[in-house]
Structures are given as structure tokens and as C-alpha cells.
Amino acid sequence: MTFSRKDFPEGFLFGTATSSYQIEGHAFGGAGSTHWDTFAATPGNVVRAENGDRGCDHYHRYEEDLDLVKAAGFDCYRFSTSWARVLPEGRGQVNQEGLDFYDRLTDAMLERGIKPCATLYHWELPSPLADLGGWRNRDIAKWFADFAEVIMGRIGDRMYSVAPINEPWCVGWLSHFLGHHAPGLRDIRATARAMHHVNLAHGSAIQAMRGLGMKNLGAVVNMEWADPATDTDEARAAADLYDGYYNRFFLSGMFKKEYPANVMEGFAPHMPEGWQDDFDVIGSKLDWVGVNYYTRKLIGPNTGPWPHHEEVEGPLPKTFMDWEIYPEGLYKFLKRTAEDYTGDLPLYVTENGMANADVKQPDGTVSDPERLDYVEKHLAMVRQAIAEGVPLKGYFLWSLLDNYEWALGYEKRFGLVHVDFDSMERTPKSSYYELQKALA
Ligand code: FCB
């Protein structure tokens, strides 16, 4: 282990992150149908058509899971709240069982001295709202703000921090342009609208939570470093455009009240009416920003329609996701986010981690030195950014448990803790024990 707590500033927070649909078991506790259930039920979308019905059965095992968070020495637990568990129809009638669950979960964190860090939306949109167009419908900003009030009206008094939406790029581009995530659309008009409405919903939820008197509200964005695939102007422009719609679009909306010009070249004809008037809501004051970081991409031009580019396979060592391991990207993003957007505002790494095959051995152990190596390399970049003045206040590892990795089903294991998806038995991996020593 190449680090311990004393290598970080006093008060630096370590945490681990999960999300509701990926671990809770959506079939339990009266949750309503979501677009992930129907996406997964449609042939060809998800490996083995797996869904979040059982997840890791966290709904029943959350005490044991929080014991693992505590015993590892983490200060914080980043979890998400399922909209459809709280409001099965997306609006209107509340599922008391759902609210009660998040209430118990919150108290169970506090009893263990763990800081609750909530995300309101980590991708499971209630089906009745998907029927109305989901993120393509401008009304989602209002529906989402109402959900924020309902869930935070119950647990908001005990949250350490809250962010409205996990990874706006995934909600917008990945789900409406690439079609890899629910609702699986591949349509530029849908994408432009979803990307803008995600921002509007973010700002609307921030305002709703301010209205409840809540503090320490932020945003969580994901970033992938984009390098040109070749040393040409065309490849540089291609990488710059990828950077625009992936890494700059959302922060630019929130902090500069505008969208990147190269992205608008493709989006302008498809934007919803009146979008220019939404930036005061989108730019609602924030207390922190979280960056989720995993990898980089090489981008080169192609002759297809806008955005006229494609990913090119890179030469670096890869994880089980086929993602290149590129720790320098995290350093570059932390520096750039502070310099270009957030200034003195506290930053967090809200997700970072890797998937591995992680097989449980006959002697009952799971050895994952690759994960430890990945984390150490990224934490070295975190320390470098801090040393150069970036106001970074914490680091969250994705993830506590092996879980439902969306369209890739249950075989991409991101956990510090191995999960047997038949018996639901939890087995801490070697990386868990190493981290425990470092955090002691
Ligand atoms: C992030 C997601 C998280 C998980 C990791 C691997 O994009 O926020 O749910 O899928 O990637």
C-alpha cells in the first residue's frame, strides 16, 4: 500500500459509492416499474437480459453492508434514492415503505458514524414518466423537483451532502444518442433535449432543496479524457468535440450559463424552445462539484453525420470493462475543473474504480491486486492535484459491492466486496483489507 490517511490533508474524506437500482433489489418494497426494467426485458439490450430485481438484496441486508463500510474505515457513504421506490408512478401517491427504507438507511449510517451523501437520481426513471417522454419532456424538471421535495422532506435533515443527478452525460448522450442505456434511443433531437432538460432538472432540484433549507448541495459529473487518435487537426477537432459534449456541456451550463460552441453546431436545430432562458435555474449556486473518472478515449474523425467522429482503440493496459487505465486524466480534470469552472469551490472525486473478473477461491478468499494498483495510481494523481492547490476534499471508490453493471449485467465486478449472486454472501476482497489498513 503506497498511501495512508496521513498523506492527505486533515479532514480529507474517504468514501465508497453505490446506487439504488444496482444493489437494492427493485422487486422488493413496493417500488414501481422503471425504464431500466423494460429496457432489460427487451432482447439484445442487456447481457442475459439481467435486471435489478434482486440486485445485491441490499434492501434487506443494508445493515450488514453498512457494517462493511464502517469496518473498512470509510468516513462517507454515497448512495442514491430510487424515484420509483418513493413515487411508484413518478408523481402523486407516495410509497411509505420506500420512504421508510431510506429513513432507516440514513439512521443506520448515522448510528455507525458514517456521513450520508445522497444522489437523488441514479438512472431508474419511473415508467409512467418515461411514457410521457421522460427526459425529452421539459416537465421533467418540475416532476424531479417535486420528487426532491418528497424524499428530502423525509431524510434531508440528516444528509451530509446531496447531488441531484448522477452523471448527466450518461442520462443524456449515452441513453438517447448511443442507445446503450435506458431508454435506448438513438436520436439527436431526443439527445439535445435530454441533455438540456437534465441540466434544468438539476437546477430545479437544487432550488427545491434550498427551499427546504438544505446545505452542502452539489453536482456529480462524469468525465473521460479525450485524446486525438492521430496528430492531425481533424483528429484534434474530433477530440475537442467529444470533450465538449462529454466533459464541458454540463459544467459550462452550470458555471458559465452557456453551452460549448462546437456542441451547439450539432445541437442547435434540435434544442427545445426557449432553452436560452433556462440558465438562471441551471446555474443555481452550488456548494461543491464531484467528478466521476474511470478512463480516457482516443477519438478520430470519420465521414459520418455530426459529430463526424469515432472511438479508436488505445494502446494502454485495460480493465475488465476494456477501459484504458489512464490515471493522469484524473489529475488533468481536477486541475481543469478548478481552473475553468469551479475556482475555490470544494471538489470531490465521487467515483473511481475498476472492474475485474474477481473469482472466489476454494479457500474462501478473493484476491484483486489489480484493483489496489488502480486505486493507488489514481490516489497519487489526487495527491498531486492537492499539492498544486486544487481544493479537493474527498475521494469515493466505486464500488462497495459487486453489483448490476447496467447493460453489462452482473459479470463486471467493481466491488471491494465480492457478492455471490445466488447466495448473496458477501466476501471482502484483498483490496478491501488493504484499504482498511491504509484508512486505519
Ligand atoms: C458509472 C456509474 C456507476 C457504475 C460505474 C462503473 O458511470 O455511475 O453506476 O456503472 O460507472
Coordinates of C-alpha atoms and ligand atoms in Angstrom, one line a residue:
M1 CA 0.0 0.0 0.0
T2 CA 1.5 3.3 -1.1
F3 CA -0.6 5.7 0.9
S4 CA -2.3 6.2 4.3
R5 CA -4.5 8.9 5.7
K6 CA -1.6 11.0 6.8
D7 CA -0.7 11.6 3.1
F8 CA -3.9 13.6 2.8
P9 CA -4.9 17.0 4.3
E10 CA -6.6 17.0 7.7
G11 CA -10.3 16.3 7.2
F12 CA -9.9 14.7 3.8
L13 CA -12.9 12.4 3.4
F14 CA -12.8 8.8 2.1
G15 CA -16.0 7.1 1.0
T16 CA -17.4 4.4 -1.2
A17 CA -20.3 4.7 -3.6
T18 CA -23.2 2.6 -4.8
S19 CA -26.6 3.2 -6.4
S20 CA -30.1 2.1 -5.7
Y21 CA -31.0 0.1 -8.8
Q22 CA -27.7 -1.6 -8.9
I23 CA -27.8 -3.0 -5.4
E24 CA -31.2 -2.7 -3.6
G25 CA -33.3 -5.3 -5.3
H26 CA -36.0 -3.4 -7.1
A27 CA -38.6 -6.1 -6.8
F28 CA -38.8 -5.5 -3.0
G29 CA -40.7 -3.0 -1.0
G30 CA -43.4 -1.7 -3.4
A31 CA -41.2 0.1 -6.0
G32 CA -42.8 1.0 -9.3
S33 CA -41.7 -0.1 -12.7
T34 CA -38.8 1.8 -14.3
H35 CA -37.4 2.3 -17.8
W36 CA -34.5 0.0 -16.7
D37 CA -36.9 -2.9 -16.1
T38 CA -38.4 -2.6 -19.6
F39 CA -35.1 -1.9 -21.3
A40 CA -33.6 -5.0 -19.7
A41 CA -36.7 -7.0 -20.7
T42 CA -36.2 -6.1 -24.4
P43 CA -34.0 -8.7 -26.2
G44 CA -30.5 -7.6 -27.0
N45 CA -30.2 -4.6 -24.6
V46 CA -28.6 -6.2 -21.6
V47 CA -26.3 -9.2 -21.2
R48 CA -28.5 -12.3 -20.4
A49 CA -31.4 -9.8 -20.1
E50 CA -30.4 -9.3 -16.4
N51 CA -32.2 -6.7 -14.4
G52 CA -32.2 -5.1 -10.9
D53 CA -35.0 -7.2 -9.4
R54 CA -32.7 -8.7 -6.8
G55 CA -29.6 -6.6 -7.1
C56 CA -27.5 -7.4 -4.1
D57 CA -30.5 -7.7 -1.9
H58 CA -29.3 -4.6 -0.1
Y59 CA -32.9 -3.7 0.7
H60 CA -32.8 -6.5 3.3
R61 CA -29.0 -6.6 4.0
Y62 CA -28.2 -2.9 4.3
E63 CA -27.2 -3.2 8.0
E64 CA -24.6 -5.8 7.1
D65 CA -23.4 -3.6 4.1
L66 CA -23.1 -0.5 6.3
D67 CA -21.1 -2.6 8.8
L68 CA -18.7 -3.3 5.9
V69 CA -18.5 0.4 5.1
K70 CA -17.7 1.2 8.7
A71 CA -15.2 -1.6 9.2
A72 CA -13.3 -0.5 6.1
G73 CA -12.7 2.8 7.8
F74 CA -14.7 5.0 5.3
D75 CA -16.0 8.4 6.5
C76 CA -18.8 8.6 4.0
Y77 CA -21.2 6.5 2.1
R78 CA -22.5 7.8 -1.3
F79 CA -25.9 6.1 -2.1
S80 CA -28.8 7.0 -4.3
T81 CA -32.5 7.2 -3.8
S82 CA -34.8 5.4 -6.2
W83 CA -37.5 7.7 -7.6
A84 CA -39.8 4.8 -8.4
R85 CA -39.4 3.3 -4.9
V86 CA -40.6 6.6 -3.3
L87 CA -43.1 7.5 -6.0
P88 CA -44.1 4.4 -8.0
E89 CA -46.0 6.5 -10.5
G90 CA -43.3 9.1 -10.6
R91 CA -45.7 11.6 -9.2
G92 CA -48.6 11.7 -6.7
Q93 CA -49.0 8.7 -4.4
V94 CA -46.1 8.1 -2.1
N95 CA -45.0 4.6 -1.3
Q96 CA -44.5 4.9 2.5
E97 CA -42.4 1.7 2.6
G98 CA -40.0 3.3 0.2
L99 CA -39.6 6.5 2.3
D100 CA -39.3 4.3 5.5
F101 CA -36.5 2.4 3.8
Y102 CA -34.4 5.5 3.2
D103 CA -35.2 6.7 6.7
R104 CA -33.8 3.5 8.2
L105 CA -30.8 3.5 5.9
T106 CA -30.0 7.1 6.9
D107 CA -30.2 6.4 10.6
A108 CA -28.2 3.2 10.2
M109 CA -25.4 5.3 8.6
L110 CA -25.5 7.9 11.4
E111 CA -25.5 5.2 14.1
R112 CA -22.2 4.0 12.6
G113 CA -20.8 7.5 12.4
I114 CA -20.9 7.4 8.5
K115 CA -21.7 10.6 6.7
P116 CA -24.7 10.1 4.3
C117 CA -24.0 11.5 0.8
A118 CA -27.1 11.2 -1.3
T119 CA -27.7 11.3 -5.1
L120 CA -31.4 11.8 -5.9
Y121 CA -31.3 10.1 -9.4
H122 CA -29.0 7.4 -10.5
W123 CA -30.9 6.4 -13.6
E124 CA -34.1 4.4 -12.8
L125 CA -36.8 6.6 -14.2
P126 CA -40.4 5.6 -13.3
S127 CA -42.1 4.1 -16.3
P128 CA -45.2 6.3 -16.2
L129 CA -42.8 9.3 -16.7
A130 CA -40.9 7.5 -19.4
D131 CA -44.4 7.1 -21.1
L132 CA -44.7 10.9 -21.1
G133 CA -41.3 11.2 -22.9
G134 CA -39.0 11.0 -19.9
W135 CA -36.0 13.3 -20.2
R136 CA -37.3 14.6 -23.6
N137 CA -40.2 16.3 -21.8
R138 CA -39.5 19.7 -20.3
D139 CA -41.9 18.9 -17.5
I140 CA -39.4 16.5 -16.0
A141 CA -37.7 19.4 -14.3
K142 CA -40.9 20.0 -12.3
W143 CA -41.6 16.3 -11.6
F144 CA -38.0 15.9 -10.4
A145 CA -38.1 18.9 -8.1
D146 CA -41.3 17.5 -6.6
F147 CA -39.5 14.2 -6.0
A148 CA -36.6 16.0 -4.4
E149 CA -39.0 17.7 -2.0
V150 CA -40.7 14.4 -1.1
I151 CA -37.6 12.4 -0.4
M152 CA -35.6 15.2 1.1
G153 CA -38.6 16.3 3.1
R154 CA -38.1 13.0 4.9
I155 CA -34.3 12.5 5.1
G156 CA -32.9 15.9 4.1
D157 CA -32.3 17.0 7.7
R158 CA -29.7 14.2 8.1
M159 CA -27.8 14.4 4.9
Y160 CA -24.1 15.4 4.8
S161 CA -24.3 16.3 1.1
V162 CA -26.7 15.9 -1.8
A163 CA -26.4 16.0 -5.6
P164 CA -29.5 15.8 -7.8
I165 CA -28.3 13.7 -10.8
N166 CA -25.6 11.2 -11.2
E167 CA -23.6 11.6 -14.5
P168 CA -25.7 13.9 -16.7
W169 CA -23.8 12.7 -19.8
C170 CA -25.0 9.1 -19.3
V171 CA -28.6 10.3 -18.8
G172 CA -28.4 12.4 -21.9
W173 CA -25.9 11.1 -24.5
L174 CA -25.3 7.5 -23.6
S175 CA -29.1 6.8 -23.2
H176 CA -30.5 8.9 -26.1
F177 CA -27.7 9.1 -28.7
L178 CA -25.7 5.9 -28.3
G179 CA -28.7 4.0 -27.0
H180 CA -26.6 1.9 -24.7
H181 CA -28.7 2.7 -21.6
A182 CA -32.4 3.0 -21.0
P183 CA -34.4 4.3 -22.7
G184 CA -32.1 3.1 -25.5
L185 CA -32.9 5.8 -28.0
R186 CA -30.6 6.8 -30.9
D187 CA -31.9 10.2 -31.9
I188 CA -30.1 13.6 -32.0
R189 CA -33.3 15.6 -31.3
A190 CA -34.0 13.4 -28.2
T191 CA -30.4 13.8 -27.1
A192 CA -30.3 17.6 -27.4
R193 CA -33.5 17.9 -25.4
A194 CA -32.5 15.3 -22.8
M195 CA -29.1 17.0 -22.2
H196 CA -30.7 20.3 -21.7
H197 CA -33.6 19.0 -19.5
V198 CA -31.1 17.1 -17.3
N199 CA -29.4 20.5 -16.6
L200 CA -32.8 22.2 -16.0
A201 CA -33.9 19.4 -13.7
H202 CA -30.6 19.6 -11.8
G203 CA -31.1 23.3 -11.1
S204 CA -34.8 22.9 -10.3
A205 CA -34.0 20.2 -7.7
I206 CA -31.2 22.4 -6.2
Q207 CA -33.8 25.2 -5.8
A208 CA -36.3 22.8 -4.2
M209 CA -33.8 21.6 -1.7
R210 CA -32.6 25.2 -0.9
G211 CA -36.3 25.8 -0.2
L212 CA -36.2 23.1 2.4
G213 CA -33.3 24.9 4.0
M214 CA -30.7 22.3 3.0
K215 CA -27.0 22.9 2.7
N216 CA -24.0 21.3 1.0
L217 CA -25.6 20.7 -2.3
G218 CA -23.6 19.8 -5.4
A219 CA -23.4 18.2 -8.8
V220 CA -21.8 15.0 -9.9
V221 CA -20.5 14.9 -13.5
N222 CA -18.5 12.1 -15.2
M223 CA -15.5 12.8 -17.4
E224 CA -13.5 10.9 -19.9
W225 CA -10.2 12.4 -21.1
A226 CA -10.3 12.7 -24.9
D227 CA -7.0 12.5 -26.9
P228 CA -6.8 12.8 -30.6
A229 CA -6.2 9.4 -32.2
T230 CA -3.6 10.9 -34.6
D231 CA -1.5 14.0 -34.8
T232 CA -3.8 15.9 -37.2
D233 CA -6.0 19.0 -37.0
E234 CA -9.1 16.8 -37.9
A235 CA -8.4 14.4 -35.0
R236 CA -7.8 17.3 -32.6
A237 CA -11.1 18.8 -33.6
A238 CA -12.8 15.4 -33.2
A239 CA -11.3 15.0 -29.7
D240 CA -12.3 18.6 -28.8
L241 CA -15.9 17.9 -29.8
Y242 CA -16.0 14.7 -27.7
D243 CA -14.6 16.8 -24.8
G244 CA -17.3 19.4 -25.5
Y245 CA -20.4 17.2 -25.2
Y246 CA -18.9 14.8 -22.7
N247 CA -16.9 16.9 -20.2
R248 CA -17.8 20.6 -20.8
F249 CA -21.5 20.7 -21.7
F250 CA -22.9 20.4 -18.1
L251 CA -20.3 22.4 -16.2
S252 CA -20.4 25.0 -18.8
G253 CA -24.2 25.3 -18.4
M254 CA -23.9 25.4 -14.6
F255 CA -20.9 27.7 -14.2
K256 CA -20.8 29.8 -17.4
K257 CA -24.5 29.8 -18.3
E258 CA -23.8 28.8 -21.9
Y259 CA -23.1 25.6 -23.9
P260 CA -19.8 24.9 -25.8
A261 CA -20.0 26.3 -29.4
N262 CA -18.8 23.1 -31.1
V263 CA -21.6 21.2 -29.4
M264 CA -24.2 23.7 -30.4
E265 CA -23.1 23.3 -34.1
G266 CA -24.8 19.9 -33.9
F267 CA -27.5 20.6 -31.3
A268 CA -28.9 24.0 -32.3
P269 CA -31.6 22.8 -34.7
H270 CA -32.8 20.3 -32.1
M271 CA -32.9 22.3 -28.9
P272 CA -36.2 22.8 -27.1
E273 CA -37.9 26.2 -27.4
G274 CA -36.7 28.8 -25.0
W275 CA -33.7 26.9 -23.8
Q276 CA -31.6 30.1 -23.7
D277 CA -33.8 31.4 -20.8
D278 CA -33.1 28.5 -18.5
F279 CA -29.6 29.3 -17.4
D280 CA -30.5 31.1 -14.2
V281 CA -32.1 27.9 -12.9
I282 CA -29.4 25.7 -14.4
G283 CA -26.7 27.9 -12.8
S284 CA -28.2 27.8 -9.3
K285 CA -25.5 28.2 -6.7
L286 CA -23.7 25.0 -5.8
D287 CA -21.5 24.2 -2.7
W288 CA -19.3 21.5 -4.4
V289 CA -18.7 19.6 -7.5
G290 CA -18.0 15.8 -7.8
V291 CA -16.0 14.3 -10.7
N292 CA -16.5 10.6 -11.6
Y293 CA -13.5 9.4 -13.5
Y294 CA -12.5 6.0 -15.0
T295 CA -10.7 6.2 -18.3
R296 CA -9.8 8.1 -21.5
K297 CA -10.7 7.7 -25.1
L298 CA -8.8 8.2 -28.4
I299 CA -11.0 10.0 -30.9
G300 CA -10.6 10.2 -34.6
P301 CA -12.6 11.8 -37.5
N302 CA -15.0 9.8 -39.7
T303 CA -17.2 10.7 -42.7
G304 CA -20.5 10.0 -40.9
P305 CA -23.0 12.7 -39.9
W306 CA -22.3 15.0 -37.0
P307 CA -20.4 14.5 -34.7
H308 CA -18.3 13.1 -37.6
H309 CA -16.0 11.0 -35.3
E310 CA -15.4 7.7 -33.6
E311 CA -13.5 6.0 -30.9
V312 CA -10.2 4.3 -31.8
E313 CA -8.8 1.5 -29.7
G314 CA -5.9 2.7 -27.5
P315 CA -2.7 1.0 -26.5
L316 CA -2.8 1.3 -22.7
P317 CA -3.5 -1.6 -20.3
K318 CA -7.2 -2.1 -19.9
T319 CA -9.6 -3.2 -17.2
F320 CA -12.3 -5.9 -17.5
M321 CA -14.5 -3.2 -19.0
D322 CA -12.0 -2.8 -21.8
W323 CA -11.3 0.7 -20.4
E324 CA -7.8 2.0 -20.7
I325 CA -6.1 2.8 -17.4
Y326 CA -5.0 6.4 -17.5
P327 CA -4.6 8.0 -14.1
E328 CA -3.2 11.2 -15.5
G329 CA -6.6 12.0 -16.8
L330 CA -7.9 12.4 -13.3
Y331 CA -5.2 14.9 -12.4
K332 CA -5.8 16.9 -15.6
F333 CA -9.6 17.0 -15.0
L334 CA -9.2 18.1 -11.3
K335 CA -6.9 20.9 -12.4
R336 CA -9.0 22.0 -15.3
T337 CA -12.3 21.8 -13.4
A338 CA -11.0 24.2 -10.8
E339 CA -9.3 26.5 -13.2
D340 CA -12.0 26.7 -15.8
Y341 CA -15.2 26.3 -13.8
T342 CA -15.3 26.0 -10.1
G343 CA -12.4 28.1 -8.7
D344 CA -12.3 27.8 -4.9
L345 CA -15.4 25.5 -4.6
P346 CA -14.7 22.2 -2.9
L347 CA -14.2 19.3 -5.4
Y348 CA -14.6 15.6 -4.7
V349 CA -13.8 12.5 -6.7
T350 CA -17.2 11.0 -6.4
E351 CA -16.5 7.7 -8.3
N352 CA -13.3 6.0 -9.4
G353 CA -12.6 2.2 -9.5
M354 CA -12.2 -0.7 -11.8
A355 CA -14.0 -3.9 -12.9
N356 CA -12.2 -7.2 -12.6
A357 CA -13.0 -10.9 -13.0
D358 CA -12.5 -11.5 -9.2
V359 CA -13.2 -15.2 -8.7
K360 CA -13.7 -16.5 -5.2
Q361 CA -11.1 -19.2 -4.4
P362 CA -11.7 -22.6 -2.8
D363 CA -10.1 -21.3 0.4
G364 CA -12.8 -18.6 0.5
T365 CA -10.6 -15.6 -0.4
V366 CA -10.8 -13.2 -3.3
S367 CA -7.5 -11.6 -4.4
D368 CA -7.6 -8.4 -6.5
P369 CA -4.2 -6.8 -6.6
E370 CA -5.1 -5.1 -9.8
R371 CA -7.8 -3.0 -8.1
L372 CA -5.4 -1.9 -5.4
D373 CA -2.9 -0.9 -8.0
Y374 CA -5.6 1.1 -9.9
V375 CA -6.7 2.9 -6.7
E376 CA -3.1 3.7 -5.7
K377 CA -2.2 5.1 -9.1
H378 CA -5.3 7.4 -9.1
L379 CA -4.8 8.5 -5.5
A380 CA -1.2 9.5 -6.4
M381 CA -2.8 11.8 -9.0
V382 CA -5.3 13.1 -6.4
R383 CA -2.3 14.0 -4.1
Q384 CA -0.5 15.7 -6.9
A385 CA -3.6 17.9 -7.7
I386 CA -4.0 18.7 -4.0
A387 CA -0.3 19.6 -3.8
E388 CA -0.8 22.0 -6.7
G389 CA -3.7 23.8 -4.9
V390 CA -6.8 22.1 -6.2
P391 CA -9.4 22.3 -3.3
L392 CA -10.1 18.6 -3.4
K393 CA -11.9 17.4 -0.2
G394 CA -12.6 13.8 -0.7
Y395 CA -12.4 10.6 -2.7
F396 CA -15.1 7.9 -3.2
L397 CA -14.4 4.5 -4.5
W398 CA -16.8 2.8 -6.9
S399 CA -18.0 0.4 -5.5
L400 CA -18.6 -1.2 -2.2
L401 CA -20.2 -4.3 -3.7
D402 CA -20.1 -6.2 -6.9
N403 CA -23.4 -5.2 -8.5
Y404 CA -25.6 -4.8 -11.5
E405 CA -23.4 -3.1 -14.1
W406 CA -26.3 -1.9 -16.2
A407 CA -26.3 -3.2 -19.8
L408 CA -23.4 -5.5 -18.9
G409 CA -25.3 -7.3 -16.2
Y410 CA -23.7 -8.9 -13.2
E411 CA -20.4 -10.1 -14.5
K412 CA -18.4 -6.9 -14.4
R413 CA -17.3 -6.9 -10.8
F414 CA -16.5 -3.4 -9.4
G415 CA -16.7 -4.2 -5.7
L416 CA -14.3 -4.0 -2.8
V417 CA -16.6 -6.8 -1.6
H418 CA -17.3 -9.9 -3.7
V419 CA -21.0 -10.8 -3.9
D420 CA -22.2 -14.4 -4.7
F421 CA -25.4 -13.5 -6.7
D422 CA -27.0 -16.9 -5.8
S423 CA -26.5 -17.0 -2.1
M424 CA -25.9 -13.2 -1.7
E425 CA -23.0 -13.9 0.5
R426 CA -20.5 -11.0 0.9
T427 CA -16.7 -11.6 0.9
P428 CA -14.4 -8.7 1.3
K429 CA -11.6 -8.9 -1.4
S430 CA -7.9 -8.4 -0.7
S431 CA -8.2 -4.7 -1.8
Y432 CA -10.8 -4.2 0.9
Y433 CA -8.4 -5.3 3.6
E434 CA -5.5 -3.2 2.2
L435 CA -7.7 -0.1 2.1
Q436 CA -8.8 -0.9 5.7
K437 CA -5.1 -0.7 6.8
A438 CA -4.5 2.5 4.9
L439 CA -7.6 4.2 6.4
A440 CA -7.0 3.0 9.9
Ligands
FCB1 C1 -20.5 5.0 -13.6 C2 -21.9 4.8 -12.9 C3 -22.0 3.7 -12.0 C4 -21.2 2.5 -12.5 C5 -19.8 2.9 -12.9 C6 -18.9 1.7 -13.3 O1 -20.7 5.6 -14.9 O2 -22.2 6.0 -12.2 O3 -23.3 3.4 -11.8 O4 -21.9 1.9 -13.5 O5 -19.8 3.8 -13.9

